[in-house]
Every structure is written in structure tokens, then in C-alpha cells.
């Protein structure tokens, strides 16, 4: 399924600026002649968006939170991501499973072994021997203190955005751990730079991975 299209995710703590580059990424791939499906997690389907609202606003324990996130992900994969990749489309997703390990795992202190089991159940393919994962994950790495300054007064915070800086330090470390464990998939983006400099990093990384070369590359 994932071998036929291009699955690219953007990850990072709140305030890292990842979402601000989605328009440019979509335009870049469309200029290459690709069909682009742009989506987000939690969310991406009517059911998953409903679950997103619960996860972001309602108090709950980490297990309940994780189960809802993976339930939303399952519907998202079945209804949107899987069919798009099977068609050969580019899927640009604002967060995916790495965020669950960073936020629920590292941030909330939930058991990574349970998260790994849920990951296998929800993303397992070919009889469970292979996981649906992004081909490339752009990790927008930014110091939590700078991210907090960027978020201050930007909008009414959800329950995660309202967490103290120490929470985001743990989340940032969770992302670093995921990147270390899967270095071939992750591309670290220095999100402390200007918007134009960040974009140059993104475009350079995608060209280095070969996904922009020769039209329908990837």
C-alpha cells in the first residue's frame, strides 16, 4: 500500500511551525504533477475529527487518550491514507504515530510497550509483518522555550498547548528518541531559523531523498 504512493509526515512540538509549510509543500508536489492529499492527525475523517475534539479538550487518563488516538488513526488509514497511497498519491499528514509516542508516551509518561502494540494492531499490513509508516518524516526541532514564546497569545490553547514547558521538554525528547531509532525515515529540520531558511532545509532534504526528481519520483 505505502510503496505505491508517497507518505510524508510533519512532526514537532506545538509552536515549532510545521503546519505553516503545508501550503508550500502541497504546491511543490503539485508542480511535479502529483496528486496531493493533505490531512492531519488526530483527524482526517468525520469520525476521527470527532475523536480529535475529545482528545484535545476532555480530561482523560493516558490509556483512554491513546485508545482514542489510535481509533481515529485506524479510521484515517482505512478511509483516507490507504486508498490515497494505493492510487499513487502524495499524502501530506500533519502528525502521525510519532506524535503519539512523543505526547502520550514521553509527555504523559504512558507505557511505550502498549503504544507499540496498538501501533502493530492499527498499522499492521501483510499479515502483521509490516507496518504502514511514512517514507519521510520532517521533524521540526525547536527548543520548548522558543515554541512557548511563539504560541503565547496566538490562540486559545487546547489542553496540550496549555501544558508547562517541562511537558514539552519531555515531548521533544520523545521525538528525539523516535528519530534516533529510525534515522533513515526522519529528517531533522532546525525550526529555530527563519521561515525562508526552514523552507530551504525542507526542499533540500526532499531533493536529497529523490522524491522531487524527475516528475513522479518516489
PDB file of C-alpha atoms in Angstrom:
ATOM      1  CA  UNK A   1       0.000   0.000   0.000  1.00  0.00           C
ATOM      2  CA  UNK A   2       2.603   2.581   1.092  1.00  0.00           C
ATOM      3  CA  UNK A   3       5.035   1.547  -1.679  1.00  0.00           C
ATOM      4  CA  UNK A   4       2.781   2.893  -4.442  1.00  0.00           C
ATOM      5  CA  UNK A   5       2.382   6.458  -3.214  1.00  0.00           C
ATOM      6  CA  UNK A   6       4.438   8.830  -1.117  1.00  0.00           C
ATOM      7  CA  UNK A   7       3.551   9.165   2.570  1.00  0.00           C
ATOM      8  CA  UNK A   8       5.196  12.220   4.143  1.00  0.00           C
ATOM      9  CA  UNK A   9       4.537  13.455   7.679  1.00  0.00           C
ATOM     10  CA  UNK A  10       5.388  16.630   9.564  1.00  0.00           C
ATOM     11  CA  UNK A  11       6.144  16.317  13.268  1.00  0.00           C
ATOM     12  CA  UNK A  12       7.184  18.569  16.123  1.00  0.00           C
ATOM     13  CA  UNK A  13       6.039  20.150  19.346  1.00  0.00           C
ATOM     14  CA  UNK A  14       3.314  22.791  19.363  1.00  0.00           C
ATOM     15  CA  UNK A  15       4.762  26.076  18.173  1.00  0.00           C
ATOM     16  CA  UNK A  16       7.506  24.532  16.017  1.00  0.00           C
ATOM     17  CA  UNK A  17       5.936  25.963  12.843  1.00  0.00           C
ATOM     18  CA  UNK A  18       5.439  22.735  10.898  1.00  0.00           C
ATOM     19  CA  UNK A  19       1.874  23.462   9.763  1.00  0.00           C
ATOM     20  CA  UNK A  20       2.868  26.775   8.189  1.00  0.00           C
ATOM     21  CA  UNK A  21       4.768  24.926   5.439  1.00  0.00           C
ATOM     22  CA  UNK A  22       1.947  22.649   4.303  1.00  0.00           C
ATOM     23  CA  UNK A  23       0.732  25.053   1.603  1.00  0.00           C
ATOM     24  CA  UNK A  24       4.205  25.273   0.056  1.00  0.00           C
ATOM     25  CA  UNK A  25       4.711  21.500   0.237  1.00  0.00           C
ATOM     26  CA  UNK A  26       1.381  20.867  -1.464  1.00  0.00           C
ATOM     27  CA  UNK A  27       2.240  23.365  -4.217  1.00  0.00           C
ATOM     28  CA  UNK A  28       5.685  21.826  -4.684  1.00  0.00           C
ATOM     29  CA  UNK A  29       4.363  18.324  -5.257  1.00  0.00           C
ATOM     30  CA  UNK A  30       1.534  19.536  -7.495  1.00  0.00           C
ATOM     31  CA  UNK A  31       4.146  21.313  -9.614  1.00  0.00           C
ATOM     32  CA  UNK A  32       5.761  17.878 -10.040  1.00  0.00           C
ATOM     33  CA  UNK A  33       2.498  16.577 -11.481  1.00  0.00           C
ATOM     34  CA  UNK A  34       1.490  14.682  -8.345  1.00  0.00           C
ATOM     35  CA  UNK A  35      -1.980  14.415  -6.835  1.00  0.00           C
ATOM     36  CA  UNK A  36      -1.776  15.534  -3.209  1.00  0.00           C
ATOM     37  CA  UNK A  37      -3.958  14.506  -0.279  1.00  0.00           C
ATOM     38  CA  UNK A  38      -3.446  16.829   2.668  1.00  0.00           C
ATOM     39  CA  UNK A  39      -4.635  15.688   6.073  1.00  0.00           C
ATOM     40  CA  UNK A  40      -3.887  15.697   9.812  1.00  0.00           C
ATOM     41  CA  UNK A  41      -3.905  13.651  12.996  1.00  0.00           C
ATOM     42  CA  UNK A  42      -5.824  13.170  15.089  1.00  0.00           C
ATOM     43  CA  UNK A  43      -8.400  13.753  12.386  1.00  0.00           C
ATOM     44  CA  UNK A  44      -8.757  13.391   8.655  1.00  0.00           C
ATOM     45  CA  UNK A  45     -12.219  11.773   8.615  1.00  0.00           C
ATOM     46  CA  UNK A  46     -15.523  12.835  10.197  1.00  0.00           C
ATOM     47  CA  UNK A  47     -15.191  10.162  12.885  1.00  0.00           C
ATOM     48  CA  UNK A  48     -11.526  10.943  13.545  1.00  0.00           C
ATOM     49  CA  UNK A  49     -12.255  14.678  13.787  1.00  0.00           C
ATOM     50  CA  UNK A  50     -14.905  13.955  16.424  1.00  0.00           C
ATOM     51  CA  UNK A  51     -12.390  11.897  18.385  1.00  0.00           C
ATOM     52  CA  UNK A  52      -9.814  14.696  17.953  1.00  0.00           C
ATOM     53  CA  UNK A  53     -12.147  17.103  19.720  1.00  0.00           C
ATOM     54  CA  UNK A  54     -12.462  14.728  22.655  1.00  0.00           C
ATOM     55  CA  UNK A  55      -8.713  14.115  22.894  1.00  0.00           C
ATOM     56  CA  UNK A  56      -7.779  17.805  22.741  1.00  0.00           C
ATOM     57  CA  UNK A  57     -10.422  19.133  25.102  1.00  0.00           C
ATOM     58  CA  UNK A  58     -11.672  16.488  27.539  1.00  0.00           C
ATOM     59  CA  UNK A  59      -9.730  15.314  30.593  1.00  0.00           C
ATOM     60  CA  UNK A  60      -8.935  11.590  30.475  1.00  0.00           C
ATOM     61  CA  UNK A  61      -6.258   9.162  31.534  1.00  0.00           C
ATOM     62  CA  UNK A  62      -3.374   8.345  29.159  1.00  0.00           C
ATOM     63  CA  UNK A  63      -4.729   4.912  28.208  1.00  0.00           C
ATOM     64  CA  UNK A  64      -8.127   6.321  27.194  1.00  0.00           C
ATOM     65  CA  UNK A  65      -6.340   9.083  25.301  1.00  0.00           C
ATOM     66  CA  UNK A  66      -4.119   6.616  23.469  1.00  0.00           C
ATOM     67  CA  UNK A  67      -7.004   4.329  22.556  1.00  0.00           C
ATOM     68  CA  UNK A  68      -8.965   7.240  21.096  1.00  0.00           C
ATOM     69  CA  UNK A  69      -5.941   8.457  19.115  1.00  0.00           C
ATOM     70  CA  UNK A  70      -5.350   5.013  17.628  1.00  0.00           C
ATOM     71  CA  UNK A  71      -9.061   4.523  16.916  1.00  0.00           C
ATOM     72  CA  UNK A  72      -9.013   7.796  14.987  1.00  0.00           C
ATOM     73  CA  UNK A  73      -5.847   6.657  13.209  1.00  0.00           C
ATOM     74  CA  UNK A  74      -7.387   3.362  12.167  1.00  0.00           C
ATOM     75  CA  UNK A  75     -10.341   5.102  10.536  1.00  0.00           C
ATOM     76  CA  UNK A  76      -7.991   7.624   8.942  1.00  0.00           C
ATOM     77  CA  UNK A  77      -5.824   4.889   7.424  1.00  0.00           C
ATOM     78  CA  UNK A  78      -8.814   2.889   6.200  1.00  0.00           C
ATOM     79  CA  UNK A  79     -10.748   5.812   4.746  1.00  0.00           C
ATOM     80  CA  UNK A  80      -8.084   8.249   3.533  1.00  0.00           C
ATOM     81  CA  UNK A  81      -4.405   7.317   3.780  1.00  0.00           C
ATOM     82  CA  UNK A  82      -4.560   3.746   2.477  1.00  0.00           C
ATOM     83  CA  UNK A  83      -6.743   4.494  -0.575  1.00  0.00           C
ATOM     84  CA  UNK A  84      -4.661   7.578  -1.458  1.00  0.00           C
ATOM     85  CA  UNK A  85      -1.391   5.643  -1.359  1.00  0.00           C
ATOM     86  CA  UNK A  86      -2.916   2.830  -3.403  1.00  0.00           C
ATOM     87  CA  UNK A  87      -3.791   5.403  -6.074  1.00  0.00           C
ATOM     88  CA  UNK A  88      -0.184   6.609  -6.110  1.00  0.00           C
ATOM     89  CA  UNK A  89      -0.957   9.957  -4.486  1.00  0.00           C
ATOM     90  CA  UNK A  90       1.237  12.043  -2.213  1.00  0.00           C
ATOM     91  CA  UNK A  91      -0.145  12.079   1.330  1.00  0.00           C
ATOM     92  CA  UNK A  92       0.949  15.049   3.429  1.00  0.00           C
ATOM     93  CA  UNK A  93      -0.050  14.441   7.039  1.00  0.00           C
ATOM     94  CA  UNK A  94       0.314  16.909   9.891  1.00  0.00           C
ATOM     95  CA  UNK A  95       1.419  14.432  12.587  1.00  0.00           C
ATOM     96  CA  UNK A  96       1.073  10.645  12.747  1.00  0.00           C
ATOM     97  CA  UNK A  97       2.160   7.901  15.152  1.00  0.00           C
ATOM     98  CA  UNK A  98       5.421   9.597  16.165  1.00  0.00           C
ATOM     99  CA  UNK A  99       3.284  12.239  17.866  1.00  0.00           C
ATOM    100  CA  UNK A 100       1.559   9.571  19.943  1.00  0.00           C
ATOM    101  CA  UNK A 101       4.866   8.242  21.224  1.00  0.00           C
ATOM    102  CA  UNK A 102       6.060  11.811  21.872  1.00  0.00           C
ATOM    103  CA  UNK A 103       2.910  13.198  23.537  1.00  0.00           C
ATOM    104  CA  UNK A 104       1.216  10.227  25.183  1.00  0.00           C
ATOM    105  CA  UNK A 105       4.416   8.224  25.665  1.00  0.00           C
ATOM    106  CA  UNK A 106       7.131  10.703  26.630  1.00  0.00           C
ATOM    107  CA  UNK A 107       4.942  13.658  27.565  1.00  0.00           C
ATOM    108  CA  UNK A 108       2.262  11.853  29.554  1.00  0.00           C
ATOM    109  CA  UNK A 109       4.525   9.026  30.694  1.00  0.00           C
ATOM    110  CA  UNK A 110       2.439   6.246  29.178  1.00  0.00           C
ATOM    111  CA  UNK A 111       3.859   2.779  28.519  1.00  0.00           C
ATOM    112  CA  UNK A 112       5.646   2.640  25.159  1.00  0.00           C
ATOM    113  CA  UNK A 113       5.159  -1.121  25.015  1.00  0.00           C
ATOM    114  CA  UNK A 114       1.378  -0.643  24.978  1.00  0.00           C
ATOM    115  CA  UNK A 115       1.715   2.055  22.329  1.00  0.00           C
ATOM    116  CA  UNK A 116       3.840  -0.306  20.237  1.00  0.00           C
ATOM    117  CA  UNK A 117       1.168  -2.997  20.496  1.00  0.00           C
ATOM    118  CA  UNK A 118      -1.504  -0.530  19.380  1.00  0.00           C
ATOM    119  CA  UNK A 119       0.768   0.576  16.549  1.00  0.00           C
ATOM    120  CA  UNK A 120       1.057  -3.035  15.365  1.00  0.00           C
ATOM    121  CA  UNK A 121      -2.707  -3.573  15.520  1.00  0.00           C
ATOM    122  CA  UNK A 122      -3.639  -0.354  13.748  1.00  0.00           C
ATOM    123  CA  UNK A 123      -0.841  -0.058  11.186  1.00  0.00           C
ATOM    124  CA  UNK A 124      -0.065  -3.709  10.540  1.00  0.00           C
ATOM    125  CA  UNK A 125      -0.039  -4.890   6.931  1.00  0.00           C
ATOM    126  CA  UNK A 126       0.653  -8.146   5.118  1.00  0.00           C
ATOM    127  CA  UNK A 127      -0.495 -10.308   7.995  1.00  0.00           C
ATOM    128  CA  UNK A 128       1.088  -8.024  10.568  1.00  0.00           C
ATOM    129  CA  UNK A 129       4.658  -8.433   9.288  1.00  0.00           C
ATOM    130  CA  UNK A 130       4.946  -4.856   8.040  1.00  0.00           C
ATOM    131  CA  UNK A 131       3.812  -1.528   9.461  1.00  0.00           C
ATOM    132  CA  UNK A 132       2.348   1.320   7.479  1.00  0.00           C
ATOM    133  CA  UNK A 133       4.818   4.127   8.180  1.00  0.00           C
ATOM    134  CA  UNK A 134       5.678   7.387   6.430  1.00  0.00           C
ATOM    135  CA  UNK A 135       8.506   7.180   3.931  1.00  0.00           C
ATOM    136  CA  UNK A 136       9.795  10.555   5.131  1.00  0.00           C
ATOM    137  CA  UNK A 137       9.121  12.365   8.390  1.00  0.00           C
ATOM    138  CA  UNK A 138      10.107  16.021   8.607  1.00  0.00           C
ATOM    139  CA  UNK A 139      10.850  16.649  12.273  1.00  0.00           C
ATOM    140  CA  UNK A 140      10.670  20.339  13.171  1.00  0.00           C
ATOM    141  CA  UNK A 141      13.049  20.501  16.124  1.00  0.00           C
ATOM    142  CA  UNK A 142      12.707  23.582  18.319  1.00  0.00           C
ATOM    143  CA  UNK A 143      13.571  24.381  21.916  1.00  0.00           C
ATOM    144  CA  UNK A 144      10.368  24.236  24.013  1.00  0.00           C
ATOM    145  CA  UNK A 145      11.066  27.680  25.471  1.00  0.00           C
ATOM    146  CA  UNK A 146      11.072  29.246  21.990  1.00  0.00           C
ATOM    147  CA  UNK A 147       7.963  27.315  20.996  1.00  0.00           C
ATOM    148  CA  UNK A 148       6.160  28.617  24.093  1.00  0.00           C
ATOM    149  CA  UNK A 149       7.025  32.195  23.144  1.00  0.00           C
ATOM    150  CA  UNK A 150       5.637  31.652  19.653  1.00  0.00           C
ATOM    151  CA  UNK A 151       2.394  30.190  20.998  1.00  0.00           C
ATOM    152  CA  UNK A 152       1.804  32.870  23.642  1.00  0.00           C
ATOM    153  CA  UNK A 153      -1.360  34.728  22.747  1.00  0.00           C
ATOM    154  CA  UNK A 154      -1.653  33.084  19.329  1.00  0.00           C
ATOM    155  CA  UNK A 155      -4.981  31.405  20.110  1.00  0.00           C
ATOM    156  CA  UNK A 156      -6.930  29.827  22.924  1.00  0.00           C
ATOM    157  CA  UNK A 157      -4.778  26.815  23.842  1.00  0.00           C
ATOM    158  CA  UNK A 158      -6.100  23.258  23.862  1.00  0.00           C
ATOM    159  CA  UNK A 159      -5.251  21.021  26.812  1.00  0.00           C
ATOM    160  CA  UNK A 160      -1.847  20.088  25.354  1.00  0.00           C
ATOM    161  CA  UNK A 161      -0.827  23.583  24.310  1.00  0.00           C
ATOM    162  CA  UNK A 162      -1.648  24.727  27.853  1.00  0.00           C
ATOM    163  CA  UNK A 163       0.873  22.330  29.387  1.00  0.00           C
ATOM    164  CA  UNK A 164       4.004  23.729  31.110  1.00  0.00           C
ATOM    165  CA  UNK A 165       7.359  23.939  29.351  1.00  0.00           C
ATOM    166  CA  UNK A 166       8.586  20.838  31.204  1.00  0.00           C
ATOM    167  CA  UNK A 167       5.907  18.774  29.469  1.00  0.00           C
ATOM    168  CA  UNK A 168       7.192  19.929  26.085  1.00  0.00           C
ATOM    169  CA  UNK A 169      10.760  19.145  27.085  1.00  0.00           C
ATOM    170  CA  UNK A 170       9.650  15.545  27.572  1.00  0.00           C
ATOM    171  CA  UNK A 171       7.747  15.592  24.263  1.00  0.00           C
ATOM    172  CA  UNK A 172      10.798  16.984  22.456  1.00  0.00           C
ATOM    173  CA  UNK A 173      12.918  14.199  23.923  1.00  0.00           C
ATOM    174  CA  UNK A 174      10.303  11.691  22.782  1.00  0.00           C
ATOM    175  CA  UNK A 175      10.672  12.954  19.239  1.00  0.00           C
ATOM    176  CA  UNK A 176      14.461  12.803  19.511  1.00  0.00           C
ATOM    177  CA  UNK A 177      14.223   9.193  20.658  1.00  0.00           C
ATOM    178  CA  UNK A 178      11.950   8.242  17.744  1.00  0.00           C
ATOM    179  CA  UNK A 179      14.293   9.979  15.293  1.00  0.00           C
ATOM    180  CA  UNK A 180      17.293   8.158  16.726  1.00  0.00           C
ATOM    181  CA  UNK A 181      15.522   4.816  16.407  1.00  0.00           C
ATOM    182  CA  UNK A 182      14.532   5.414  12.752  1.00  0.00           C
ATOM    183  CA  UNK A 183      17.196   7.733  11.359  1.00  0.00           C
ATOM    184  CA  UNK A 184      16.569   6.703   7.740  1.00  0.00           C
ATOM    185  CA  UNK A 185      12.974   7.951   7.874  1.00  0.00           C
ATOM    186  CA  UNK A 186      13.467  11.123   9.899  1.00  0.00           C
ATOM    187  CA  UNK A 187      14.808  14.415   8.569  1.00  0.00           C
ATOM    188  CA  UNK A 188      15.656  16.899  11.315  1.00  0.00           C
ATOM    189  CA  UNK A 189      14.646  20.463  10.446  1.00  0.00           C
ATOM    190  CA  UNK A 190      16.168  23.262  12.523  1.00  0.00           C
ATOM    191  CA  UNK A 191      12.946  25.115  13.247  1.00  0.00           C
ATOM    192  CA  UNK A 192      14.705  27.956  15.089  1.00  0.00           C
ATOM    193  CA  UNK A 193      15.681  29.546  11.778  1.00  0.00           C
ATOM    194  CA  UNK A 194      13.629  31.986   9.708  1.00  0.00           C
ATOM    195  CA  UNK A 195      10.678  30.703   7.717  1.00  0.00           C
ATOM    196  CA  UNK A 196      12.608  31.006   4.435  1.00  0.00           C
ATOM    197  CA  UNK A 197      15.617  29.179   5.887  1.00  0.00           C
ATOM    198  CA  UNK A 198      13.376  26.419   7.201  1.00  0.00           C
ATOM    199  CA  UNK A 199      11.807  26.028   3.767  1.00  0.00           C
ATOM    200  CA  UNK A 200      15.233  25.727   2.146  1.00  0.00           C
ATOM    201  CA  UNK A 201      16.032  22.896   4.553  1.00  0.00           C
ATOM    202  CA  UNK A 202      12.788  21.128   3.635  1.00  0.00           C
ATOM    203  CA  UNK A 203      13.254  21.438  -0.110  1.00  0.00           C
ATOM    204  CA  UNK A 204      16.908  20.400   0.097  1.00  0.00           C
ATOM    205  CA  UNK A 205      16.016  17.325   2.165  1.00  0.00           C
ATOM    206  CA  UNK A 206      13.308  16.228  -0.250  1.00  0.00           C
ATOM    207  CA  UNK A 207      15.600  16.619  -3.233  1.00  0.00           C
ATOM    208  CA  UNK A 208      18.321  14.674  -1.419  1.00  0.00           C
ATOM    209  CA  UNK A 209      15.799  11.858  -0.843  1.00  0.00           C
ATOM    210  CA  UNK A 210      14.967  11.827  -4.551  1.00  0.00           C
ATOM    211  CA  UNK A 211      11.245  12.443  -4.176  1.00  0.00           C
ATOM    212  CA  UNK A 212      11.265  15.651  -6.251  1.00  0.00           C
ATOM    213  CA  UNK A 213      13.484  14.481  -9.094  1.00  0.00           C
ATOM    214  CA  UNK A 214      12.005  13.582 -12.475  1.00  0.00           C
ATOM    215  CA  UNK A 215       8.316  14.373 -12.053  1.00  0.00           C
ATOM    216  CA  UNK A 216       6.567  11.377 -10.495  1.00  0.00           C
ATOM    217  CA  UNK A 217       9.537  10.416  -8.411  1.00  0.00           C
ATOM    218  CA  UNK A 218       9.152   8.303  -5.325  1.00  0.00           C
TER     219      UNK A 218
END
